[in-house]
mmCIF file of C-alpha atoms in Angstrom:
data_model
loop_
_atom_site.group_PDB
_atom_site.id
_atom_site.type_symbol
_atom_site.label_atom_id
_atom_site.label_comp_id
_atom_site.label_asym_id
_atom_site.label_seq_id
_atom_site.Cartn_x
_atom_site.Cartn_y
_atom_site.Cartn_z
ATOM 1 C CA UNK A 1 -18.646 -27.366 -33.198
ATOM 2 C CA UNK A 2 -20.758 -24.263 -33.383
ATOM 3 C CA UNK A 3 -24.072 -24.491 -35.197
ATOM 4 C CA UNK A 4 -25.656 -21.474 -36.852
ATOM 5 C CA UNK A 5 -28.195 -20.686 -39.522
ATOM 6 C CA UNK A 6 -26.703 -19.145 -42.666
ATOM 7 C CA UNK A 7 -28.242 -16.292 -44.658
ATOM 8 C CA UNK A 8 -29.742 -18.903 -47.008
ATOM 9 C CA UNK A 9 -31.488 -20.579 -44.074
ATOM 10 C CA UNK A 10 -29.299 -23.670 -43.991
ATOM 11 C CA UNK A 11 -27.895 -25.014 -40.750
ATOM 12 C CA UNK A 12 -24.102 -24.889 -40.844
ATOM 13 C CA UNK A 13 -21.401 -26.013 -38.446
ATOM 14 C CA UNK A 14 -18.053 -24.411 -37.681
ATOM 15 C CA UNK A 15 -15.295 -26.058 -35.692
ATOM 16 C CA UNK A 16 -13.712 -23.709 -33.119
ATOM 17 C CA UNK A 17 -10.479 -24.434 -31.279
ATOM 18 C CA UNK A 18 -9.042 -22.595 -28.295
ATOM 19 C CA UNK A 19 -8.741 -22.667 -24.551
ATOM 20 C CA UNK A 20 -10.433 -20.969 -21.669
ATOM 21 C CA UNK A 21 -8.525 -19.412 -18.788
ATOM 22 C CA UNK A 22 -9.695 -17.930 -15.528
ATOM 23 C CA UNK A 23 -8.867 -14.227 -15.237
ATOM 24 C CA UNK A 24 -8.597 -11.898 -12.270
ATOM 25 C CA UNK A 25 -8.854 -8.111 -12.175
ATOM 26 C CA UNK A 26 -5.755 -6.523 -10.641
ATOM 27 C CA UNK A 27 -4.911 -2.867 -9.985
ATOM 28 C CA UNK A 28 -2.419 -1.109 -12.258
ATOM 29 C CA UNK A 29 -1.176 2.449 -12.508
ATOM 30 C CA UNK A 30 -2.453 4.745 -15.245
ATOM 31 C CA UNK A 31 0.901 6.563 -15.277
ATOM 32 C CA UNK A 32 4.462 5.972 -14.159
ATOM 33 C CA UNK A 33 4.974 6.775 -10.454
ATOM 34 C CA UNK A 34 8.271 7.858 -8.888
ATOM 35 C CA UNK A 35 9.744 6.233 -5.769
ATOM 36 C CA UNK A 36 8.222 7.750 -2.634
ATOM 37 C CA UNK A 37 5.256 9.263 -4.493
ATOM 38 C CA UNK A 38 1.818 8.640 -2.963
ATOM 39 C CA UNK A 39 -0.595 6.758 -5.210
ATOM 40 C CA UNK A 40 -4.027 8.405 -5.512
ATOM 41 C CA UNK A 41 -7.335 6.791 -6.546
ATOM 42 C CA UNK A 42 -7.116 8.736 -9.817
ATOM 43 C CA UNK A 43 -3.768 7.033 -10.608
ATOM 44 C CA UNK A 44 -5.353 3.559 -10.639
ATOM 45 C CA UNK A 45 -7.395 1.334 -12.886
ATOM 46 C CA UNK A 46 -7.704 -2.438 -13.266
ATOM 47 C CA UNK A 47 -6.747 -4.923 -15.959
ATOM 48 C CA UNK A 48 -7.549 -8.617 -16.346
ATOM 49 C CA UNK A 49 -4.689 -11.097 -16.143
ATOM 50 C CA UNK A 50 -4.681 -14.871 -16.216
ATOM 51 C CA UNK A 51 -5.197 -16.266 -12.734
ATOM 52 C CA UNK A 52 -2.208 -18.567 -13.162
ATOM 53 C CA UNK A 53 0.044 -15.478 -13.496
ATOM 54 C CA UNK A 54 -0.828 -14.340 -9.957
ATOM 55 C CA UNK A 55 1.502 -15.009 -7.065
ATOM 56 C CA UNK A 56 1.067 -14.511 -3.327
ATOM 57 C CA UNK A 57 2.474 -10.966 -3.557
ATOM 58 C CA UNK A 58 0.204 -9.705 -6.373
ATOM 59 C CA UNK A 59 -2.245 -7.085 -5.131
ATOM 60 C CA UNK A 60 -5.838 -7.687 -6.218
ATOM 61 C CA UNK A 61 -7.690 -4.728 -4.703
ATOM 62 C CA UNK A 62 -7.691 -1.047 -5.644
ATOM 63 C CA UNK A 63 -8.339 -0.229 -1.980
ATOM 64 C CA UNK A 64 -5.135 -2.072 -1.019
ATOM 65 C CA UNK A 65 -3.088 0.351 -3.159
ATOM 66 C CA UNK A 66 -4.731 3.782 -2.950
ATOM 67 C CA UNK A 67 -3.028 6.042 -0.422
ATOM 68 C CA UNK A 68 0.199 4.035 -0.312
ATOM 69 C CA UNK A 69 3.584 5.209 -1.612
ATOM 70 C CA UNK A 70 5.791 3.612 -4.250
ATOM 71 C CA UNK A 71 8.863 1.853 -2.805
ATOM 72 C CA UNK A 72 10.599 2.242 -6.151
ATOM 73 C CA UNK A 73 9.803 3.755 -9.552
ATOM 74 C CA UNK A 74 6.724 1.942 -10.900
ATOM 75 C CA UNK A 75 5.606 1.603 -14.514
ATOM 76 C CA UNK A 76 2.086 2.159 -15.783
ATOM 77 C CA UNK A 77 -0.080 -0.848 -16.771
ATOM 78 C CA UNK A 78 2.041 -3.322 -14.761
ATOM 79 C CA UNK A 79 0.414 -5.487 -12.044
ATOM 80 C CA UNK A 80 1.480 -4.347 -8.569
ATOM 81 C CA UNK A 81 2.943 -6.507 -5.825
ATOM 82 C CA UNK A 82 2.924 -5.973 -2.063
ATOM 83 C CA UNK A 83 6.669 -5.236 -2.123
ATOM 84 C CA UNK A 84 6.106 -2.367 -4.631
ATOM 85 C CA UNK A 85 4.250 -0.189 -2.116
ATOM 86 C CA UNK A 86 4.561 1.009 1.474
ATOM 87 C CA UNK A 87 2.897 3.388 3.888
ATOM 88 C CA UNK A 88 3.730 6.973 2.954
ATOM 89 C CA UNK A 89 6.456 8.500 5.123
ATOM 90 C CA UNK A 90 4.899 11.079 7.465
ATOM 91 C CA UNK A 91 7.904 11.380 9.803
ATOM 92 C CA UNK A 92 11.440 11.594 8.424
ATOM 93 C CA UNK A 93 14.608 10.416 10.150
ATOM 94 C CA UNK A 94 16.152 13.314 12.074
ATOM 95 C CA UNK A 95 12.912 15.335 12.064
ATOM 96 C CA UNK A 96 11.871 17.023 15.308
ATOM 97 C CA UNK A 97 8.451 15.721 16.314
ATOM 98 C CA UNK A 98 6.027 16.162 19.186
ATOM 99 C CA UNK A 99 5.825 13.110 21.428
ATOM 100 C CA UNK A 100 2.654 12.874 23.514
ATOM 101 C CA UNK A 101 2.138 10.736 26.610
ATOM 102 C CA UNK A 102 -1.441 10.368 27.806
ATOM 103 C CA UNK A 103 -2.662 8.396 30.828
ATOM 104 C CA UNK A 104 -5.839 8.791 32.864
ATOM 105 C CA UNK A 105 -6.629 12.359 31.851
ATOM 106 C CA UNK A 106 -3.027 13.556 32.093
ATOM 107 C CA UNK A 107 -1.313 14.536 28.890
ATOM 108 C CA UNK A 108 2.349 15.468 28.595
ATOM 109 C CA UNK A 109 4.215 16.444 25.469
ATOM 110 C CA UNK A 110 7.886 16.729 24.654
ATOM 111 C CA UNK A 111 10.024 17.314 21.630
ATOM 112 C CA UNK A 112 11.890 14.360 20.176
ATOM 113 C CA UNK A 113 14.002 13.491 17.176
ATOM 114 C CA UNK A 114 12.826 10.616 14.963
ATOM 115 C CA UNK A 115 15.525 7.987 14.550
ATOM 116 C CA UNK A 116 14.006 6.470 11.373
ATOM 117 C CA UNK A 117 11.546 7.285 8.617
ATOM 118 C CA UNK A 118 8.044 6.125 9.510
ATOM 119 C CA UNK A 119 4.492 5.918 8.274
ATOM 120 C CA UNK A 120 1.310 6.429 10.253
ATOM 121 C CA UNK A 121 0.883 3.574 12.745
ATOM 122 C CA UNK A 122 4.571 2.597 12.763
ATOM 123 C CA UNK A 123 6.430 2.332 16.072
ATOM 124 C CA UNK A 124 9.770 4.139 16.001
ATOM 125 C CA UNK A 125 12.653 5.060 18.273
ATOM 126 C CA UNK A 126 12.558 8.741 19.281
ATOM 127 C CA UNK A 127 15.390 10.580 21.014
ATOM 128 C CA UNK A 128 14.063 12.911 23.726
ATOM 129 C CA UNK A 129 15.938 16.147 22.986
ATOM 130 C CA UNK A 130 16.022 17.241 26.656
ATOM 131 C CA UNK A 131 16.892 14.015 28.478
ATOM 132 C CA UNK A 132 18.832 12.449 25.548
ATOM 133 C CA UNK A 133 17.014 9.143 26.270
ATOM 134 C CA UNK A 134 15.550 7.061 23.482
ATOM 135 C CA UNK A 135 11.931 5.979 23.771
ATOM 136 C CA UNK A 136 9.534 4.116 21.510
ATOM 137 C CA UNK A 137 6.462 5.888 20.180
ATOM 138 C CA UNK A 138 3.715 5.159 17.631
ATOM 139 C CA UNK A 139 3.396 7.678 14.785
ATOM 140 C CA UNK A 140 -0.127 9.119 14.683
ATOM 141 C CA UNK A 141 0.218 12.015 12.226
ATOM 142 C CA UNK A 142 2.866 14.038 10.413
ATOM 143 C CA UNK A 143 5.274 15.332 13.072
ATOM 144 C CA UNK A 144 3.509 13.554 15.935
ATOM 145 C CA UNK A 145 3.846 10.303 17.891
ATOM 146 C CA UNK A 146 2.242 8.853 21.015
ATOM 147 C CA UNK A 147 3.809 6.943 23.894
ATOM 148 C CA UNK A 148 1.374 4.660 25.690
ATOM 149 C CA UNK A 149 1.507 3.881 29.373
ATOM 150 C CA UNK A 150 2.847 0.424 30.179
ATOM 151 C CA UNK A 151 0.082 -1.889 31.329
ATOM 152 C CA UNK A 152 0.504 -3.291 34.837
ATOM 153 C CA UNK A 153 0.129 -7.009 35.370
ATOM 154 C CA UNK A 154 -2.991 -7.765 37.387
#
């Protein structure tokens, strides 16, 4: 019961019923976002949802979402899950890219054709357009990937 003093100065009691639930702030979009579109900081806000509605895939940090791309069309004001977003594509399948090999002060570059779409940091297969051999390279920027020297066993 809740006790309070009425306007007449008398102590009164009111019975209150309800339940308490833990809540968590989760990021949501302020607007609908199309598949493949990059999500900016300005597209995000947070809402509170009951903690028991969270699952292992629910994203709980604005920083975990900003800068990523939508895997599919996403609706505004809906909690986001890890499977809703991905790294933005910076290299498209079939695109000609510059592949750089650097080792001990020597740097070589060649043109290659990306065999898959990729985001920054992804390792992809690249077809060397001169030798027609496929190599693996790590995407470092739009239109660019790096091949690292194999490490020798010591």
